[in-house]
Coordinates of C-alpha atoms in Angstrom, one line a residue:
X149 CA -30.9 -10.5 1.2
X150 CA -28.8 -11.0 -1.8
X151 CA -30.0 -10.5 -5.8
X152 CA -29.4 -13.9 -7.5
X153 CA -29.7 -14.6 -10.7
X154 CA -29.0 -18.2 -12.6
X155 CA -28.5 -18.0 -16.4
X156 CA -27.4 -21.3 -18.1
X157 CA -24.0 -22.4 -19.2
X158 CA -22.9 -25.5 -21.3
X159 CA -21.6 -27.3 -17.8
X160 CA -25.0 -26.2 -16.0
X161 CA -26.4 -22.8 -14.3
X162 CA -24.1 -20.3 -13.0
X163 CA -25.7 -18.2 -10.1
X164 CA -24.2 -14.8 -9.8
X165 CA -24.6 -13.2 -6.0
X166 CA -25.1 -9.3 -5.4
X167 CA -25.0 -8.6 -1.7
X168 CA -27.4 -6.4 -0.4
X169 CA -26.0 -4.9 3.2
X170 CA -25.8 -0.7 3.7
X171 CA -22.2 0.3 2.7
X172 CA -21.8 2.7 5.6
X173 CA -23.1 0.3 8.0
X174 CA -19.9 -2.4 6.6
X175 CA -18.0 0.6 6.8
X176 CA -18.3 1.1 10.3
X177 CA -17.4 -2.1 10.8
X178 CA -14.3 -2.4 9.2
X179 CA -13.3 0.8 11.5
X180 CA -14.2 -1.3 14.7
X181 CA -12.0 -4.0 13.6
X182 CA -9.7 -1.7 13.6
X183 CA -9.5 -1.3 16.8
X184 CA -8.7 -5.6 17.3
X185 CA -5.9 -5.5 14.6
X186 CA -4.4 -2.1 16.9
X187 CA -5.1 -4.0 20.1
X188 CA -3.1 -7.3 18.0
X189 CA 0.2 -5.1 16.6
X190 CA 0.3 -3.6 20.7
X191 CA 0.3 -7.0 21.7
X192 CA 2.7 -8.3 19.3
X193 CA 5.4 -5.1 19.6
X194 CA 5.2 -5.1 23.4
X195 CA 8.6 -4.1 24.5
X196 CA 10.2 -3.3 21.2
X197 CA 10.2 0.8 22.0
X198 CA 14.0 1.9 20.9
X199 CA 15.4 4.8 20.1
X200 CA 15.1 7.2 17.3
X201 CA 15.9 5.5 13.8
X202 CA 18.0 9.0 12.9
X203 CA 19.8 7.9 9.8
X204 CA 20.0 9.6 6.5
X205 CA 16.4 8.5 5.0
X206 CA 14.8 9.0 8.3
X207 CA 16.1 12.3 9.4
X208 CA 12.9 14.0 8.8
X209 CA 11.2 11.7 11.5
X210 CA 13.5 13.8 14.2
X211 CA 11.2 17.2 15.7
X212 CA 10.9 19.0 18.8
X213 CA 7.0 18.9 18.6
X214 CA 5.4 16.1 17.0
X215 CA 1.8 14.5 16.8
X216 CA 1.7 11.2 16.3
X217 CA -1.5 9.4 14.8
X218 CA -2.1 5.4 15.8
X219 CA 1.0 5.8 18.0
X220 CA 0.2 2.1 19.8
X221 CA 0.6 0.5 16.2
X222 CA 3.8 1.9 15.0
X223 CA 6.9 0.0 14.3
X224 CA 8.7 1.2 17.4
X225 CA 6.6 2.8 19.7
X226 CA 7.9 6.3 21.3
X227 CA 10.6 6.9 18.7
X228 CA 9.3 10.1 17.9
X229 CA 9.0 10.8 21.4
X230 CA 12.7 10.3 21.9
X231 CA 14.7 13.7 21.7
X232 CA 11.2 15.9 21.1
X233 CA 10.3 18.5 23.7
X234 CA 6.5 18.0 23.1
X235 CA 4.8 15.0 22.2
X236 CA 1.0 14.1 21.8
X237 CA -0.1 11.0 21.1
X238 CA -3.2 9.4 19.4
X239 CA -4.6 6.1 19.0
X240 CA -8.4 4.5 18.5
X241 CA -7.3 1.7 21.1
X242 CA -7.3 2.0 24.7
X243 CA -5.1 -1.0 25.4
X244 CA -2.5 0.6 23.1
X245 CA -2.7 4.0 24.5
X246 CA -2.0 1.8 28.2
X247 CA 1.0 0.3 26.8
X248 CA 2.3 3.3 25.3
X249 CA 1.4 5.2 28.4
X250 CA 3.3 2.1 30.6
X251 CA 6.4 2.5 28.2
X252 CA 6.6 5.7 28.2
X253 CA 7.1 5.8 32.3
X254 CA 9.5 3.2 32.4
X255 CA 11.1 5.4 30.1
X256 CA 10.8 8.9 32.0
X257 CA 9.7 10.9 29.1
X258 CA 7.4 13.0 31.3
X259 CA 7.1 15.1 28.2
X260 CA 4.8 12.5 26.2
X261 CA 1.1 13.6 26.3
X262 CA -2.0 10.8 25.0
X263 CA -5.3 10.5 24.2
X264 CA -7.9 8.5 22.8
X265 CA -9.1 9.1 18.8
X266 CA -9.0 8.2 15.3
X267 CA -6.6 9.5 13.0
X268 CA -8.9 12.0 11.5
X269 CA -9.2 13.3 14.8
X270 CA -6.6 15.0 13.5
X271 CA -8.9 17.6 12.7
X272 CA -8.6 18.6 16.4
X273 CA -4.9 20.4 16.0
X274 CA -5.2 22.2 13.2
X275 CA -3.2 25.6 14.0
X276 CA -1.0 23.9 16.7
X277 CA 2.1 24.3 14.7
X278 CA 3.7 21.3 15.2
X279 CA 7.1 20.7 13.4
X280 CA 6.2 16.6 12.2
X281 CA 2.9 14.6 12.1
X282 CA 3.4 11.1 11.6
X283 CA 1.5 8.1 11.1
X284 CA 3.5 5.0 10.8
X285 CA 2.1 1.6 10.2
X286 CA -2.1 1.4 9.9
X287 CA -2.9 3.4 6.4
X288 CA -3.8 0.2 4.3
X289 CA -6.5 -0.5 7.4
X290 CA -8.1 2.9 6.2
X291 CA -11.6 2.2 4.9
X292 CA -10.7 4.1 1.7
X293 CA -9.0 7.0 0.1
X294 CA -11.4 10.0 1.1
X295 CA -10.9 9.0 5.0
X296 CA -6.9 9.1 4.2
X297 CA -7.3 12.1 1.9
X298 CA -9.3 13.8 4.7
X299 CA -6.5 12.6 7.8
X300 CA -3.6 14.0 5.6
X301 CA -5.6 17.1 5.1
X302 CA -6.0 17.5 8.7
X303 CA -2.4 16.6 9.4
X304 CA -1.1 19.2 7.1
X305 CA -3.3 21.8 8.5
X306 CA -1.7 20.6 12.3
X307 CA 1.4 21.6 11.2
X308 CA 3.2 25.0 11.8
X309 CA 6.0 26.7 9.4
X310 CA 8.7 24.2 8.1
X311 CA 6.3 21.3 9.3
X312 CA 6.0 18.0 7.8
X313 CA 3.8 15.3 7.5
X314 CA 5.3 11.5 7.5
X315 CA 2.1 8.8 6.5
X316 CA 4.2 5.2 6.0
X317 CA 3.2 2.0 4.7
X318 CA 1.1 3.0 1.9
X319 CA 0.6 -0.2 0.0
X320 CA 1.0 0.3 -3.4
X321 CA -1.6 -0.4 -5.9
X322 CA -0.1 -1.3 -9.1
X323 CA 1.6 -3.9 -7.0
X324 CA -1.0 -5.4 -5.6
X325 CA -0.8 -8.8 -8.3
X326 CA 3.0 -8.9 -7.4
X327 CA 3.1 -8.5 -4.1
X328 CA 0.5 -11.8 -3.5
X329 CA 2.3 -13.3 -5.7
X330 CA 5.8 -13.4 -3.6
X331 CA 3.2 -14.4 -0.7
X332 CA 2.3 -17.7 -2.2
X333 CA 5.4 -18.3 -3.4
X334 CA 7.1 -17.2 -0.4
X335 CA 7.9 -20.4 1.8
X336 CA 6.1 -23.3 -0.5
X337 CA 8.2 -25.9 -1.5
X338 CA 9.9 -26.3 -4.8
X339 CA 7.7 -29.5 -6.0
X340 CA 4.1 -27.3 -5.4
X341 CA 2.3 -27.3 -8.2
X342 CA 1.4 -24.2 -10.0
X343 CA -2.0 -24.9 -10.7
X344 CA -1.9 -24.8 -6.6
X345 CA -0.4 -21.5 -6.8
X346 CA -2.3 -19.8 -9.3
X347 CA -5.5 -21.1 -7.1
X348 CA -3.9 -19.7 -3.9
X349 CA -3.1 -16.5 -5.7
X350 CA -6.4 -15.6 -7.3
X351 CA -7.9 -16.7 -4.1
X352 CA -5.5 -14.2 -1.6
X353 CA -6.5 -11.5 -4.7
X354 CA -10.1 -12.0 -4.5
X355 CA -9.8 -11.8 -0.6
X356 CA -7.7 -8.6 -0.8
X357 CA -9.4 -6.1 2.0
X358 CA -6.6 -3.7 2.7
X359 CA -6.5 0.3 1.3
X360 CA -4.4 -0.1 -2.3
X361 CA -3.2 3.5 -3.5
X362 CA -1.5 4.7 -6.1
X363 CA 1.3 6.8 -5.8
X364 CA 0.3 9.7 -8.6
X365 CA -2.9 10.4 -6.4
X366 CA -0.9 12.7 -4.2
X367 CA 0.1 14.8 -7.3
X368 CA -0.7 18.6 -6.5
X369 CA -2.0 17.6 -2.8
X370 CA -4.0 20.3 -1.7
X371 CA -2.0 22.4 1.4
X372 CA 1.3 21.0 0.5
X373 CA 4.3 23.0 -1.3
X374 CA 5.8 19.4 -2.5
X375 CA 4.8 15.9 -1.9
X376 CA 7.4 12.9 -1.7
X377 CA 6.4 9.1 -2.5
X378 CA 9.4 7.6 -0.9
X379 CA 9.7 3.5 -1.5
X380 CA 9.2 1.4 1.4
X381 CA 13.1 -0.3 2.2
X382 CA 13.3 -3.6 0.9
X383 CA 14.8 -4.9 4.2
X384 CA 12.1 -4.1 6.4
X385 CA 10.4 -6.9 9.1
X386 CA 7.5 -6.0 7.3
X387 CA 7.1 -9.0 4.3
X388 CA 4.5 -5.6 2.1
X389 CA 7.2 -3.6 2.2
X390 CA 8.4 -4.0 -1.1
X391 CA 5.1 -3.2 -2.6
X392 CA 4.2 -0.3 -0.2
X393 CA 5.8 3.2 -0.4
X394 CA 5.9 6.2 2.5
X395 CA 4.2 9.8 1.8
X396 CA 6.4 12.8 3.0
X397 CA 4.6 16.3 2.6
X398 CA 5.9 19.7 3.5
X399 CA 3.8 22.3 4.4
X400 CA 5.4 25.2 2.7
X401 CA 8.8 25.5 1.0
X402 CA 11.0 25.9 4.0
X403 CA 12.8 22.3 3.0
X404 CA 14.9 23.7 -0.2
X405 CA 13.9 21.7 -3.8
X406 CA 16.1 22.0 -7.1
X407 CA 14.4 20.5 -10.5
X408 CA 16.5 17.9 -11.8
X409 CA 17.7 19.4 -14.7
X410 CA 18.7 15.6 -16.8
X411 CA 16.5 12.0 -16.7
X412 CA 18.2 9.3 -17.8
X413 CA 15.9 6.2 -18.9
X414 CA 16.9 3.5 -17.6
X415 CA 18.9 1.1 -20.1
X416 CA 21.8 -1.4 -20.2
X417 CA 24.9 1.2 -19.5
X418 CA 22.5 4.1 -18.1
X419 CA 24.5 3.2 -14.5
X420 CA 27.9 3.9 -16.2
X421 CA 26.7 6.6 -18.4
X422 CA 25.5 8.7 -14.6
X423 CA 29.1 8.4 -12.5
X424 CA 30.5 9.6 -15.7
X425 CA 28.1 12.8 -15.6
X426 CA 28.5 12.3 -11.5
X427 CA 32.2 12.4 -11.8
X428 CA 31.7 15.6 -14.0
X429 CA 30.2 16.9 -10.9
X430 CA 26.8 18.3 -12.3
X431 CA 24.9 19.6 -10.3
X432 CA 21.4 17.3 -10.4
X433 CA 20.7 14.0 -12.5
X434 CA 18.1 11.8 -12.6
X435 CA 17.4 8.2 -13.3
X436 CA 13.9 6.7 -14.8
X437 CA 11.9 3.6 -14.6
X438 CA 15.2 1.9 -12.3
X439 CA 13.7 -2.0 -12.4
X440 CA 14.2 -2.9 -8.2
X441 CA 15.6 -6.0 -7.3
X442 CA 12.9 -7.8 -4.9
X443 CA 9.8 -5.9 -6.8
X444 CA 10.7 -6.8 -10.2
X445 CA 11.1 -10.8 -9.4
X446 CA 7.5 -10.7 -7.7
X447 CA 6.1 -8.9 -10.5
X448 CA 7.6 -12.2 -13.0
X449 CA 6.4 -14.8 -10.6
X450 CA 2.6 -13.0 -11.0
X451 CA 2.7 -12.8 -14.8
X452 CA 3.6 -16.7 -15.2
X453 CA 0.3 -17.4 -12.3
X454 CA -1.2 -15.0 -14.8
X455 CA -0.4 -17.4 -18.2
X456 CA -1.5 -20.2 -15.9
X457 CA 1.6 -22.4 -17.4
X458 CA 1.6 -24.6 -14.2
X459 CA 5.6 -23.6 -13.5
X460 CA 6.1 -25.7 -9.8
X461 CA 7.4 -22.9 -7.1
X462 CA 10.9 -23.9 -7.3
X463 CA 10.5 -22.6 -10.6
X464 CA 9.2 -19.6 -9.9
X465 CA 11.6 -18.9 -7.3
X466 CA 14.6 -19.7 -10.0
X467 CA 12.6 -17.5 -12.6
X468 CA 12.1 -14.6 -9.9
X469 CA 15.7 -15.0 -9.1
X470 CA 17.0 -14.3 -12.7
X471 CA 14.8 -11.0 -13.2
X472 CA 16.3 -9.7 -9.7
X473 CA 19.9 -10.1 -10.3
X474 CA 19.4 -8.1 -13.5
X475 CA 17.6 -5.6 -11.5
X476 CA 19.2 -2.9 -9.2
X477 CA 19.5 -2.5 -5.5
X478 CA 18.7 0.5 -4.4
X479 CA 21.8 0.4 -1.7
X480 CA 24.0 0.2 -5.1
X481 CA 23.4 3.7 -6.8
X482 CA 23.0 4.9 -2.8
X483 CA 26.4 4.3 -2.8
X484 CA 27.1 5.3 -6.4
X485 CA 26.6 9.1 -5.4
X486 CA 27.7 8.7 -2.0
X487 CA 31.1 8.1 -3.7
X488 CA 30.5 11.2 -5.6
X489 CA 29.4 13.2 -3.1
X490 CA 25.6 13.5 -4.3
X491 CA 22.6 12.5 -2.2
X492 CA 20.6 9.7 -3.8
X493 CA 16.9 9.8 -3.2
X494 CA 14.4 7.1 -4.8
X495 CA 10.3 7.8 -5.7
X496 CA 7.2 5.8 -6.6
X497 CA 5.7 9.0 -8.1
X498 CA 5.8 8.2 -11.3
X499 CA 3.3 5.3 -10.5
X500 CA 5.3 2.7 -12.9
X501 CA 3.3 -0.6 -13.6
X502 CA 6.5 -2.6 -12.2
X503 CA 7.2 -1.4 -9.6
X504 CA 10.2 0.7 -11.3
X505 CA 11.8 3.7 -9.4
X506 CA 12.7 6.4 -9.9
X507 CA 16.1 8.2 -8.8
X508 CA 17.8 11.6 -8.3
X509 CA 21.4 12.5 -7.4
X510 CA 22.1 16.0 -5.8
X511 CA 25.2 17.1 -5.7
X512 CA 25.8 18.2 -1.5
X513 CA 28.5 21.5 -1.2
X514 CA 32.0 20.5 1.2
X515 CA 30.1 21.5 4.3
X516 CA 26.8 19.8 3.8
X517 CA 26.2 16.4 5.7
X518 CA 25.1 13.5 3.8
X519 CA 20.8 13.6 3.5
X520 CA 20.9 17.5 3.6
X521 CA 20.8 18.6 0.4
X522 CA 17.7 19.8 -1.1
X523 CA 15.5 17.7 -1.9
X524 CA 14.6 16.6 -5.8
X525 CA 11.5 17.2 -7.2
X526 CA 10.4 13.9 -9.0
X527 CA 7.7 14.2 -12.4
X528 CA 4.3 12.8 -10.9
X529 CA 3.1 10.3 -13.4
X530 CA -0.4 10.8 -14.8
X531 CA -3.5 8.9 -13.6
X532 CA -5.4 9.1 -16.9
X533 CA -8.6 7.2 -15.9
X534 CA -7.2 5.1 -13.9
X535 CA -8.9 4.2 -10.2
X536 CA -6.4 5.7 -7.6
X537 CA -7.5 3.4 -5.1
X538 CA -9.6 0.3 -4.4
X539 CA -12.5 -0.2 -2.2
X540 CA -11.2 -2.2 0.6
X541 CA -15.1 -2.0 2.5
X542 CA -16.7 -2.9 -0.8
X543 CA -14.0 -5.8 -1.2
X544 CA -14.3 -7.4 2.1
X545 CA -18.1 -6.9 1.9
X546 CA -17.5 -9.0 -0.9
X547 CA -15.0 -11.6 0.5
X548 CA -17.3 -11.9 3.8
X549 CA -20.2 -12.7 0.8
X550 CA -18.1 -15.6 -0.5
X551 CA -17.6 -16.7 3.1
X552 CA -20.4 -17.1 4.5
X553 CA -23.2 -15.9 2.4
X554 CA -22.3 -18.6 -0.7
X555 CA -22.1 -21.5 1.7
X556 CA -25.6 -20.5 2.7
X557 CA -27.0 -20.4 -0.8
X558 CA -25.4 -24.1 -1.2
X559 CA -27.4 -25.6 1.4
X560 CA -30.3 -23.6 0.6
X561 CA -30.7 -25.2 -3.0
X562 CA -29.7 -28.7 -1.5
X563 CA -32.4 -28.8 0.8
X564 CA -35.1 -27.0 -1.6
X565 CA -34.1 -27.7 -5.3
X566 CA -33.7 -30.4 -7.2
X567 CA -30.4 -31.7 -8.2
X568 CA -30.6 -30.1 -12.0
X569 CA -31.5 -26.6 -10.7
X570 CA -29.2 -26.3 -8.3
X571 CA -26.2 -23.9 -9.6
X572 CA -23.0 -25.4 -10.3
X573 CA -20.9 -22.2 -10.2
X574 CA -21.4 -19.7 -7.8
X575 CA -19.9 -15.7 -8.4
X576 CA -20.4 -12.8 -6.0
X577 CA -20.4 -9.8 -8.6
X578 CA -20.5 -6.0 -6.8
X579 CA -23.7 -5.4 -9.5
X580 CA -25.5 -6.7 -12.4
X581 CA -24.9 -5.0 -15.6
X582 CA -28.0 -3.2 -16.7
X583 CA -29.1 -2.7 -20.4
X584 CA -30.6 1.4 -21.1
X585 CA -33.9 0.0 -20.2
X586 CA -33.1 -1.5 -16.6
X587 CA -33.2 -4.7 -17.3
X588 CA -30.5 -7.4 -16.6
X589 CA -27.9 -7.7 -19.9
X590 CA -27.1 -11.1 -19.8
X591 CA -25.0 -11.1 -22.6
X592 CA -22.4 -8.8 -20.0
X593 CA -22.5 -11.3 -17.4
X594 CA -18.9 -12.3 -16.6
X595 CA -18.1 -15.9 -18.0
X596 CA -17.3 -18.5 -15.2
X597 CA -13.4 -18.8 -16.9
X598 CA -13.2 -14.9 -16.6
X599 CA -13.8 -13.9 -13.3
X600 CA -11.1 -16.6 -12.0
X601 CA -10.8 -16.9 -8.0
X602 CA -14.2 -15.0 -7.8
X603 CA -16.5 -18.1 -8.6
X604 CA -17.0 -20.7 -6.4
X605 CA -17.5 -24.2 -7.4
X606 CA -20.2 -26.3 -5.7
X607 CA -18.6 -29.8 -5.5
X608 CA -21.7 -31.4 -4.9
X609 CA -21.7 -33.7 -8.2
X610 CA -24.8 -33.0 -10.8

């Protein structure tokens, strides 16, 4: 049974809606849905296993013994299998763990060993020394940080000397306005309104019910000698990738570092001012706060929904467009100290509002191959008191609530109050603010105008 409460408002009375349903009881059920979305992606990615995706940013993916966690869900399912001598597999749905299974004889990789578990299962390996543990594709389906603080913690401790831990598609949190934002935009045509958008956007926002993390949380990660928050490539099939980043942690310091000795912010001629210092041939530079073409477009479009101006989508689009071509491409200052001779990595660690990246050239000696120098070690940006994380089982408690449970209330009132008592606005709120003494402070109750997308309008007339 929900708490309701309906205080009085110049346009009539606002009811405010606290579900009342056990949080470890939704919890559990956003972990067996899991196991439909797994059994969707197998179904959707049947027949896409390929060979390993060994290129310069992957290179760490490539092992002789590796565990993989979800392996049915993955991008391409058996990569990791490809070229290893030992591979276990582990995934929380049985008709993924078939397909795998199915693929993995057509392929003859007699080698590949699978079981049924969650990814915390994890917990199972520790001391078996193997080189990588990856898990590829379902982290923003985790129920909430502390289940993916615990699975990398288990991963790590699964991993022998030199070993590494690959967690991918970690959606990012201070993204999470932007990337919605290039969802609604995405695809409508030019003449939409924006009033439509804004409503579509605050609506998608209120609805959001995937694991949002932000990348400084995995500053001084317990068991790991150094933590990497690499940005997810722009070009990926996945339309999140843009606002989602991939964790690579190293169990001890077998993988060389070097501290970047110079950090250039970001301005107008900070691109010309590095390949002069490149050409110099020094020996590590570093780039800050690099605005990304792709991110930095999305995170325009969301601050105009934001203003609610009512800028159509073509609009947007034109707007979005602007802000990218005077952002960078990543691929551009890749190639910048590829011409050099410098590696060119790119973090999310400094946890930048806009999406902004970070980047570090390091200078490769005559015999080195390109990706093998040692890898830079990025500044971690602070937290503060900032939330690390959302709720996603709080939040689609909370969406289910507007669902279903406010429709409910509607047609409660309609049939058993009369038409001036029945609430014009209704908002599902995660508590009611409380004064010292206990009781309700209804001078804290959110405003209908400033909880936008949460509140729901009954549109029976009054």
């Amino acid at each position: 049974m929900p708490n309701t409460m309906f205080p009085q408002t110049g346009a009539g009375l606002v009811a405010y809606v606290v579900p009342e349903v056990a949080p470890d009881d939704h919890r559990r059920a956003v972990r067996h849905g899991y196991t439909a979305i797994a059994d969707k992606i197998t179904a959707d990615s049947r027949g896409r296993e390929s060979g390993t995706d060994c290129d310069e940013r992957n290179s760490h993916l490539v092992a002789k013994s590796v565990l993989e966690l979800a392996c049915g869900s993955g991008r391409e399912r058996l990569a990791r299998a490809i070229g290893a001598e030992h591979y276990f597999g582990l995934d929380l749905s049985f008709v993924a763990l078939s397909d795998v299974g199915a693929a993995a004889r057509r392929g003859g990789l007699g080698h590949v060993e699978l079981t049924l578990g969650d990814t915390i299962d994890a917990e199972l390996f520790e001391g078996d020394d193997f080189e990588l543990v990856v898990c590829d594709s379902p982290v923003h389906r985790f129920p909430d940080a502390e289940y993916l603080r615990r699975a990398l913690t288990a991963a790590l401790a699964a991993t022998g000397p030199g070993g590494r831990v690959h967690f991918g598609g970690i959606r990012d949190l201070p993204l999470v306005r932007a990337m919605h934002a290039a969802s609604v935009v995405s695809g409508a045509p030019d003449d939409v309104a924006g009033s439509i958008l804004e409503e579509r956007w605050r609506r998608q926002l209120s609805e959001q019910d995937e694991l949002l993390v932000d990348a400084r949380w995995f500053r001084d990660f317990p068991g790991a000698a150094h933590v990497e928050v690499r940005p997810r490539p722009a070009d990926s099939r996945e339309s999140a990738a843009p606002f989602s980043f991939d964790v690579v942690a190293w169990r001890d310091g077998t993988r060389r570092t070097v501290e970047v000795p110079t950090w250039l912010h970001w301005s107008v001629d900070a691109r010309d001012r590095a390949a002069a210092m490149l050409a110099d041939r020094v020996e590590a530079l570093g780039l800050r706060r690099v605005p990304r073409a792709g991110v930095a477009g999305a995170v325009k479009i969301a601050r105009v929904l934001e203003s609610r101006t009512g800028t159509p989508a073509g609009e947007l689009r034109m707007l979005a467009a602007e802000v990218d071509a005077a952002a960078v491409r990543p691929e551009h200052l890749a190639a910048l100290g590829a011409r050099y001779g410098y590696d060119c990595r790119f973090s999310r660690a400094g946890g930048w509002p806009d999406g902004e990246l970070d980047v570090a050239f390091v200078r490769r000696s005559d015999d080195q191959a390109p990706g093998s120098a040692p890898l830079p070690r990025f500044p971690f940006g602070e937290l503060g008191d900032r939330a690390p994380a959302n709720d996603p089982v709080h939040h689609s408690l909370l969406a289910e609530a507007r669902a279903w449970l406010v429709p409910e209330l509607r047609r409660h009132a309609a049939k058993a109050l009369p038409a001036h008592q029945r609430p014009l606005v209704h908002h599902v709120v995660a508590e009611l603010p409380r004064t010292e003494h206990g009781a309700v402070d209804l001078a804290m109750l959110p405003a209908p105008d400033e909880t936008p997308g949460l509140g729901l309008l009954d549109r029976t007339a009054i």
